[in-house]
Structures are given as C-alpha cells and as structure tokens.
Amino acid sequence: MNREQDAGDFDDLRTEIEAAERRIAREIDPGTRGFVVAILVFVLLASFILPHTGQVRGWDVLFSTHGAGAAAVALPSRVFTWLALVFGVGFSMLALLTRRWALAWVALAGSALASGTGMLAVWSRQTVAAGHPGPGIGLIVAWITVVVLTFHWVRVVWSRTIVQLAAEEQRRQIVAQQQSKTLLDSLDDNPKNPEKPEDPTTPSPPD
C-alpha cells in the first residue's frame, strides 16, 4: 500500500514538474529588466519625432515625407527605421505584455538585425554627398537604444533558458531517485537465496 502511494505521489510530482516546464517553455519572466525594456521602448518611440538628418524626422524617413527625398535619405535609413519600429517597439511591447517566449525571441532577432542596419544608416549619412546633412540626433539615439534593447532581450531570453535547464535537471534527478528506489524494492521482494520450506513428507532423522 505504501509503495502504491509513493508511486502515486511520484506521478503527481512528475506531472507538476512537466506542467511547470511547459509553462516555462512558453513564458518569460523579465523581472526588473522588463521595466528597463519598457523605458527603452518609449525612448525609441520618442526618437522618431527627433530629426534623423537635417530637419527630416524619423516619421518622415518612414513615409518619405517633408523633404526626405531632397535630403537624399538612403535605403539603410528607411530599413532601419522600419525594423526599429516593428521589432524594437512593436514586438518588444507584445513580448512584455504577453510574456511569450516566442515573441521575445522575435523581438531579440529583429532588434539585433536593426542594430546592424542602424550602423549602416549612420554610416550612409556620414558618407552622403556634399551639400546634404549628416546623421541627426534622432538617428543616433535610435541606433544606441536598439543596441541596448538587443542586449537586454538577450539577457531575458538567456535567463529563461537557464531556468528551463534547471527544471529539466531536477526532473532527471527525481526520475533517477525513483528508479533506484524501485530497483531496491524489487530486490527486497525477490531475494537471491530464499530459505527452502521444509518438506513435511521428509522423514526426520532417528534419535
């Protein structure tokens, strides 16, 4: 009876651990780092109202308005602003609100791509033809913010991975302990040298 109860308790514990692993696999727990990510998202969003080159703001670069063409805004600047808006702002907000691990990975990958594109955007404004403005404060702020945002998303995703690995290791230890206990119980039930019962038909030796 005790063994059946122990087996039932072990099954319940294993079910709880597996449920926790599935929950961990789907969710993230950014903790205080989530507050930092939220601040970076707002800073990145505010950078779109600042000039990215000359008098051309980030919103103008996105939609090619208010002199973006006259300022010779190149393709890297447009690609960077769109990547920063979609992944740095959009998917980062979704990941923080839903705490979904998949969305955090998308935000990380998109922010990393935007970081490289932002470097090309700054370089394209520094090497623009004479007579056109260089990189503005908005472009510099947006690029630095995306780089820092990428770093924090890496830490959030990596922290979740460490927790998941710890849960898997705990489950392996519990399974190993239960298997060892089951093996010992089976050895107790089946001893190697059981005592032979006496045969009632065997005559007793004479006195």
PDB file of C-alpha atoms in Angstrom:
ATOM      1  CA  MET A   1       0.000   0.000   0.000  1.00  0.00           C
ATOM      2  CA  ASN A   2       2.822   2.373   0.846  1.00  0.00           C
ATOM      3  CA  ARG A   3       4.536   1.596  -2.435  1.00  0.00           C
ATOM      4  CA  GLU A   4       1.377   2.338  -4.398  1.00  0.00           C
ATOM      5  CA  GLN A   5       1.018   5.618  -2.504  1.00  0.00           C
ATOM      6  CA  ASP A   6       4.652   6.513  -3.191  1.00  0.00           C
ATOM      7  CA  ALA A   7       4.181   5.727  -6.878  1.00  0.00           C
ATOM      8  CA  GLY A   8       1.078   7.921  -6.976  1.00  0.00           C
ATOM      9  CA  ASP A   9       2.907  10.776  -5.244  1.00  0.00           C
ATOM     10  CA  PHE A  10       5.781  10.442  -7.697  1.00  0.00           C
ATOM     11  CA  ASP A  11       3.398  10.550 -10.679  1.00  0.00           C
ATOM     12  CA  ASP A  12       1.746  13.675  -9.270  1.00  0.00           C
ATOM     13  CA  LEU A  13       5.116  15.331  -8.713  1.00  0.00           C
ATOM     14  CA  ARG A  14       6.299  14.441 -12.200  1.00  0.00           C
ATOM     15  CA  THR A  15       3.059  15.830 -13.675  1.00  0.00           C
ATOM     16  CA  GLU A  16       3.567  19.110 -11.806  1.00  0.00           C
ATOM     17  CA  ILE A  17       7.179  19.392 -12.993  1.00  0.00           C
ATOM     18  CA  GLU A  18       6.213  18.685 -16.595  1.00  0.00           C
ATOM     19  CA  ALA A  19       3.453  21.295 -16.405  1.00  0.00           C
ATOM     20  CA  ALA A  20       5.948  23.806 -14.991  1.00  0.00           C
ATOM     21  CA  GLU A  21       8.385  23.028 -17.805  1.00  0.00           C
ATOM     22  CA  ARG A  22       5.694  23.578 -20.426  1.00  0.00           C
ATOM     23  CA  ARG A  23       4.771  26.876 -18.798  1.00  0.00           C
ATOM     24  CA  ILE A  24       8.403  27.958 -18.639  1.00  0.00           C
ATOM     25  CA  ALA A  25       8.893  26.970 -22.273  1.00  0.00           C
ATOM     26  CA  ARG A  26       6.115  29.338 -23.322  1.00  0.00           C
ATOM     27  CA  GLU A  27       6.645  32.274 -20.985  1.00  0.00           C
ATOM     28  CA  ILE A  28       9.374  34.649 -19.855  1.00  0.00           C
ATOM     29  CA  ASP A  29       9.890  36.392 -16.545  1.00  0.00           C
ATOM     30  CA  PRO A  30      11.836  39.597 -17.279  1.00  0.00           C
ATOM     31  CA  GLY A  31      11.573  40.845 -13.699  1.00  0.00           C
ATOM     32  CA  THR A  32      13.073  44.290 -13.158  1.00  0.00           C
ATOM     33  CA  ARG A  33      14.695  44.055 -16.576  1.00  0.00           C
ATOM     34  CA  GLY A  34      11.225  44.325 -18.080  1.00  0.00           C
ATOM     35  CA  PHE A  35      10.960  47.847 -16.658  1.00  0.00           C
ATOM     36  CA  VAL A  36      14.241  48.772 -18.358  1.00  0.00           C
ATOM     37  CA  VAL A  37      12.996  47.329 -21.651  1.00  0.00           C
ATOM     38  CA  ALA A  38       9.779  49.357 -21.354  1.00  0.00           C
ATOM     39  CA  ILE A  39      11.788  52.575 -20.847  1.00  0.00           C
ATOM     40  CA  LEU A  40      13.954  51.751 -23.875  1.00  0.00           C
ATOM     41  CA  VAL A  41      10.850  51.177 -25.990  1.00  0.00           C
ATOM     42  CA  PHE A  42       9.490  54.614 -25.087  1.00  0.00           C
ATOM     43  CA  VAL A  43      12.869  56.225 -25.777  1.00  0.00           C
ATOM     44  CA  LEU A  44      12.987  54.511 -29.158  1.00  0.00           C
ATOM     45  CA  LEU A  45       9.467  55.640 -29.938  1.00  0.00           C
ATOM     46  CA  ALA A  46      10.325  59.212 -28.934  1.00  0.00           C
ATOM     47  CA  SER A  47      13.366  59.178 -31.229  1.00  0.00           C
ATOM     48  CA  PHE A  48      11.038  59.148 -34.240  1.00  0.00           C
ATOM     49  CA  ILE A  49       9.954  62.714 -33.516  1.00  0.00           C
ATOM     50  CA  LEU A  50      13.590  63.878 -33.430  1.00  0.00           C
ATOM     51  CA  PRO A  51      15.499  64.813 -36.590  1.00  0.00           C
ATOM     52  CA  HIS A  52      17.302  61.861 -38.173  1.00  0.00           C
ATOM     53  CA  THR A  53      19.093  64.035 -40.702  1.00  0.00           C
ATOM     54  CA  GLY A  54      18.787  67.786 -41.122  1.00  0.00           C
ATOM     55  CA  GLN A  55      15.152  68.675 -40.494  1.00  0.00           C
ATOM     56  CA  VAL A  56      13.897  65.240 -41.542  1.00  0.00           C
ATOM     57  CA  ARG A  57      12.428  63.388 -38.570  1.00  0.00           C
ATOM     58  CA  GLY A  58      12.125  59.662 -38.096  1.00  0.00           C
ATOM     59  CA  TRP A  59       8.479  59.628 -39.152  1.00  0.00           C
ATOM     60  CA  ASP A  60       9.462  61.466 -42.323  1.00  0.00           C
ATOM     61  CA  VAL A  61      12.079  58.822 -43.074  1.00  0.00           C
ATOM     62  CA  LEU A  62       9.476  56.105 -42.607  1.00  0.00           C
ATOM     63  CA  PHE A  63       6.982  57.574 -45.067  1.00  0.00           C
ATOM     64  CA  SER A  64       9.342  59.635 -47.272  1.00  0.00           C
ATOM     65  CA  THR A  65       7.691  62.956 -46.405  1.00  0.00           C
ATOM     66  CA  HIS A  66       8.791  66.511 -45.525  1.00  0.00           C
ATOM     67  CA  GLY A  67      11.938  66.665 -47.574  1.00  0.00           C
ATOM     68  CA  ALA A  68      13.171  63.098 -47.093  1.00  0.00           C
ATOM     69  CA  GLY A  69      13.857  62.813 -50.810  1.00  0.00           C
ATOM     70  CA  ALA A  70      15.602  66.185 -51.001  1.00  0.00           C
ATOM     71  CA  ALA A  71      17.848  65.194 -48.102  1.00  0.00           C
ATOM     72  CA  ALA A  72      18.922  62.087 -50.049  1.00  0.00           C
ATOM     73  CA  VAL A  73      17.725  59.664 -47.381  1.00  0.00           C
ATOM     74  CA  ALA A  74      19.180  56.320 -48.422  1.00  0.00           C
ATOM     75  CA  LEU A  75      17.704  52.836 -48.187  1.00  0.00           C
ATOM     76  CA  PRO A  76      19.605  51.828 -44.995  1.00  0.00           C
ATOM     77  CA  SER A  77      17.921  54.659 -43.087  1.00  0.00           C
ATOM     78  CA  ARG A  78      14.457  53.584 -44.212  1.00  0.00           C
ATOM     79  CA  VAL A  79      15.114  49.919 -43.471  1.00  0.00           C
ATOM     80  CA  PHE A  80      16.493  50.778 -40.032  1.00  0.00           C
ATOM     81  CA  THR A  81      13.530  52.917 -39.037  1.00  0.00           C
ATOM     82  CA  TRP A  82      11.066  50.223 -40.096  1.00  0.00           C
ATOM     83  CA  LEU A  83      12.974  47.477 -38.276  1.00  0.00           C
ATOM     84  CA  ALA A  84      13.249  49.624 -35.165  1.00  0.00           C
ATOM     85  CA  LEU A  85       9.517  50.392 -35.246  1.00  0.00           C
ATOM     86  CA  VAL A  86       8.306  46.844 -35.955  1.00  0.00           C
ATOM     87  CA  PHE A  87      10.676  44.866 -33.750  1.00  0.00           C
ATOM     88  CA  GLY A  88      12.139  47.372 -31.275  1.00  0.00           C
ATOM     89  CA  VAL A  89       8.758  48.907 -30.463  1.00  0.00           C
ATOM     90  CA  GLY A  90       6.037  46.542 -31.713  1.00  0.00           C
ATOM     91  CA  PHE A  91       7.297  43.080 -30.804  1.00  0.00           C
ATOM     92  CA  SER A  92       9.014  44.332 -27.651  1.00  0.00           C
ATOM     93  CA  MET A  93       5.714  45.686 -26.353  1.00  0.00           C
ATOM     94  CA  LEU A  94       3.901  42.477 -27.308  1.00  0.00           C
ATOM     95  CA  ALA A  95       6.546  40.353 -25.568  1.00  0.00           C
ATOM     96  CA  LEU A  96       6.299  42.421 -22.382  1.00  0.00           C
ATOM     97  CA  LEU A  97       2.500  42.350 -22.341  1.00  0.00           C
ATOM     98  CA  THR A  98       2.042  38.661 -23.179  1.00  0.00           C
ATOM     99  CA  ARG A  99       5.325  37.345 -21.688  1.00  0.00           C
ATOM    100  CA  ARG A 100       5.543  34.887 -24.553  1.00  0.00           C
ATOM    101  CA  TRP A 101       8.962  33.371 -25.123  1.00  0.00           C
ATOM    102  CA  ALA A 102       8.442  33.162 -28.894  1.00  0.00           C
ATOM    103  CA  LEU A 103       7.667  36.892 -29.112  1.00  0.00           C
ATOM    104  CA  ALA A 104      10.737  37.666 -27.008  1.00  0.00           C
ATOM    105  CA  TRP A 105      12.863  35.703 -29.469  1.00  0.00           C
ATOM    106  CA  VAL A 106      11.335  37.618 -32.405  1.00  0.00           C
ATOM    107  CA  ALA A 107      11.999  40.922 -30.634  1.00  0.00           C
ATOM    108  CA  LEU A 108      15.586  39.831 -29.972  1.00  0.00           C
ATOM    109  CA  ALA A 109      16.256  38.736 -33.554  1.00  0.00           C
ATOM    110  CA  GLY A 110      14.629  41.825 -35.049  1.00  0.00           C
ATOM    111  CA  SER A 111      16.415  44.194 -32.688  1.00  0.00           C
ATOM    112  CA  ALA A 112      19.752  42.539 -33.478  1.00  0.00           C
ATOM    113  CA  LEU A 113      19.088  42.968 -37.188  1.00  0.00           C
ATOM    114  CA  ALA A 114      18.076  46.584 -36.615  1.00  0.00           C
ATOM    115  CA  SER A 115      21.323  47.198 -34.705  1.00  0.00           C
ATOM    116  CA  GLY A 116      23.406  46.217 -37.722  1.00  0.00           C
ATOM    117  CA  THR A 117      21.183  48.158 -40.089  1.00  0.00           C
ATOM    118  CA  GLY A 118      21.383  51.213 -37.822  1.00  0.00           C
ATOM    119  CA  MET A 119      25.148  51.204 -38.111  1.00  0.00           C
ATOM    120  CA  LEU A 120      24.794  51.208 -41.900  1.00  0.00           C
ATOM    121  CA  ALA A 121      22.262  54.039 -41.666  1.00  0.00           C
ATOM    122  CA  VAL A 122      24.642  56.204 -39.633  1.00  0.00           C
ATOM    123  CA  TRP A 123      27.491  55.394 -41.990  1.00  0.00           C
ATOM    124  CA  SER A 124      25.373  56.270 -45.040  1.00  0.00           C
ATOM    125  CA  ARG A 125      24.639  59.709 -43.580  1.00  0.00           C
ATOM    126  CA  GLN A 126      28.308  60.280 -42.789  1.00  0.00           C
ATOM    127  CA  THR A 127      29.324  59.471 -46.363  1.00  0.00           C
ATOM    128  CA  VAL A 128      26.480  61.304 -48.084  1.00  0.00           C
ATOM    129  CA  ALA A 129      27.308  63.635 -50.967  1.00  0.00           C
ATOM    130  CA  ALA A 130      28.377  67.190 -50.203  1.00  0.00           C
ATOM    131  CA  GLY A 131      25.524  69.583 -49.536  1.00  0.00           C
ATOM    132  CA  HIS A 132      23.358  67.026 -47.680  1.00  0.00           C
ATOM    133  CA  PRO A 133      23.048  66.856 -43.878  1.00  0.00           C
ATOM    134  CA  GLY A 134      24.733  64.155 -41.821  1.00  0.00           C
ATOM    135  CA  PRO A 135      23.213  61.939 -39.132  1.00  0.00           C
ATOM    136  CA  GLY A 136      20.884  63.727 -36.731  1.00  0.00           C
ATOM    137  CA  ILE A 137      20.374  63.276 -33.018  1.00  0.00           C
ATOM    138  CA  GLY A 138      17.280  61.163 -33.575  1.00  0.00           C
ATOM    139  CA  LEU A 139      19.160  58.616 -35.674  1.00  0.00           C
ATOM    140  CA  ILE A 140      21.983  58.347 -33.143  1.00  0.00           C
ATOM    141  CA  VAL A 141      19.568  57.943 -30.215  1.00  0.00           C
ATOM    142  CA  ALA A 142      17.513  55.341 -32.074  1.00  0.00           C
ATOM    143  CA  TRP A 143      20.567  53.294 -33.007  1.00  0.00           C
ATOM    144  CA  ILE A 144      22.040  53.296 -29.477  1.00  0.00           C
ATOM    145  CA  THR A 145      18.647  52.465 -27.990  1.00  0.00           C
ATOM    146  CA  VAL A 146      18.193  49.487 -30.301  1.00  0.00           C
ATOM    147  CA  VAL A 147      21.657  48.176 -29.421  1.00  0.00           C
ATOM    148  CA  VAL A 148      20.930  48.418 -25.679  1.00  0.00           C
ATOM    149  CA  LEU A 149      17.488  46.884 -26.235  1.00  0.00           C
ATOM    150  CA  THR A 150      19.083  43.918 -28.002  1.00  0.00           C
ATOM    151  CA  PHE A 151      21.429  43.374 -25.057  1.00  0.00           C
ATOM    152  CA  HIS A 152      18.564  43.288 -22.569  1.00  0.00           C
ATOM    153  CA  TRP A 153      16.495  40.907 -24.695  1.00  0.00           C
ATOM    154  CA  VAL A 154      19.494  38.565 -24.831  1.00  0.00           C
ATOM    155  CA  ARG A 155      19.659  38.562 -21.026  1.00  0.00           C
ATOM    156  CA  VAL A 156      15.912  37.941 -20.684  1.00  0.00           C
ATOM    157  CA  VAL A 157      15.904  35.024 -23.127  1.00  0.00           C
ATOM    158  CA  TRP A 158      19.062  33.525 -21.638  1.00  0.00           C
ATOM    159  CA  SER A 159      17.672  33.745 -18.091  1.00  0.00           C
ATOM    160  CA  ARG A 160      14.579  31.807 -19.163  1.00  0.00           C
ATOM    161  CA  THR A 161      16.792  29.165 -20.767  1.00  0.00           C
ATOM    162  CA  ILE A 162      18.754  28.718 -17.523  1.00  0.00           C
ATOM    163  CA  VAL A 163      15.530  28.223 -15.540  1.00  0.00           C
ATOM    164  CA  GLN A 164      14.283  25.654 -18.031  1.00  0.00           C
ATOM    165  CA  LEU A 165      17.563  23.723 -17.887  1.00  0.00           C
ATOM    166  CA  ALA A 166      17.388  23.703 -14.086  1.00  0.00           C
ATOM    167  CA  ALA A 167      13.841  22.317 -14.180  1.00  0.00           C
ATOM    168  CA  GLU A 168      14.894  19.575 -16.597  1.00  0.00           C
ATOM    169  CA  GLU A 169      17.830  18.643 -14.355  1.00  0.00           C
ATOM    170  CA  GLN A 170      15.530  18.467 -11.341  1.00  0.00           C
ATOM    171  CA  ARG A 171      13.177  16.146 -13.172  1.00  0.00           C
ATOM    172  CA  ARG A 172      16.053  13.862 -14.197  1.00  0.00           C
ATOM    173  CA  GLN A 173      17.217  13.638 -10.592  1.00  0.00           C
ATOM    174  CA  ILE A 174      13.735  12.751  -9.361  1.00  0.00           C
ATOM    175  CA  VAL A 175      13.337  10.087 -12.043  1.00  0.00           C
ATOM    176  CA  ALA A 176      16.731   8.620 -11.170  1.00  0.00           C
ATOM    177  CA  GLN A 177      15.868   8.507  -7.459  1.00  0.00           C
ATOM    178  CA  GLN A 178      12.529   6.828  -8.176  1.00  0.00           C
ATOM    179  CA  GLN A 179      14.183   4.239 -10.417  1.00  0.00           C
ATOM    180  CA  SER A 180      16.772   3.464  -7.726  1.00  0.00           C
ATOM    181  CA  LYS A 181      14.049   3.092  -5.129  1.00  0.00           C
ATOM    182  CA  THR A 182      12.027   0.802  -7.401  1.00  0.00           C
ATOM    183  CA  LEU A 183      15.104  -1.360  -8.028  1.00  0.00           C
ATOM    184  CA  LEU A 184      15.766  -1.726  -4.284  1.00  0.00           C
ATOM    185  CA  ASP A 185      12.131  -2.674  -3.674  1.00  0.00           C
ATOM    186  CA  SER A 186      12.300  -5.335  -6.372  1.00  0.00           C
ATOM    187  CA  LEU A 187      15.446  -6.802  -4.805  1.00  0.00           C
ATOM    188  CA  ASP A 188      13.707  -6.966  -1.425  1.00  0.00           C
ATOM    189  CA  ASP A 189      10.752  -8.792  -2.973  1.00  0.00           C
ATOM    190  CA  ASN A 190      13.000 -11.325  -4.769  1.00  0.00           C
ATOM    191  CA  PRO A 191      15.961 -12.298  -2.526  1.00  0.00           C
ATOM    192  CA  LYS A 192      18.749 -14.239  -4.156  1.00  0.00           C
ATOM    193  CA  ASN A 193      18.882 -17.054  -1.583  1.00  0.00           C
ATOM    194  CA  PRO A 194      15.411 -17.661  -0.186  1.00  0.00           C
ATOM    195  CA  GLU A 195      15.076 -20.228   2.530  1.00  0.00           C
ATOM    196  CA  LYS A 196      13.612 -23.536   1.318  1.00  0.00           C
ATOM    197  CA  PRO A 197      10.472 -24.605   3.152  1.00  0.00           C
ATOM    198  CA  GLU A 198      10.610 -27.901   4.980  1.00  0.00           C
ATOM    199  CA  ASP A 199       9.007 -30.843   3.197  1.00  0.00           C
ATOM    200  CA  PRO A 200       6.525 -32.498   5.565  1.00  0.00           C
ATOM    201  CA  THR A 201       6.996 -35.847   3.775  1.00  0.00           C
ATOM    202  CA  THR A 202      10.716 -35.990   4.522  1.00  0.00           C
ATOM    203  CA  PRO A 203      11.373 -38.339   7.421  1.00  0.00           C
ATOM    204  CA  SER A 204      13.090 -36.919  10.424  1.00  0.00           C
ATOM    205  CA  PRO A 205      16.455 -38.457  11.403  1.00  0.00           C
ATOM    206  CA  PRO A 206      16.394 -41.086  14.162  1.00  0.00           C
ATOM    207  CA  ASP A 207      17.280 -40.044  17.639  1.00  0.00           C
TER     208      ASP A 207
END
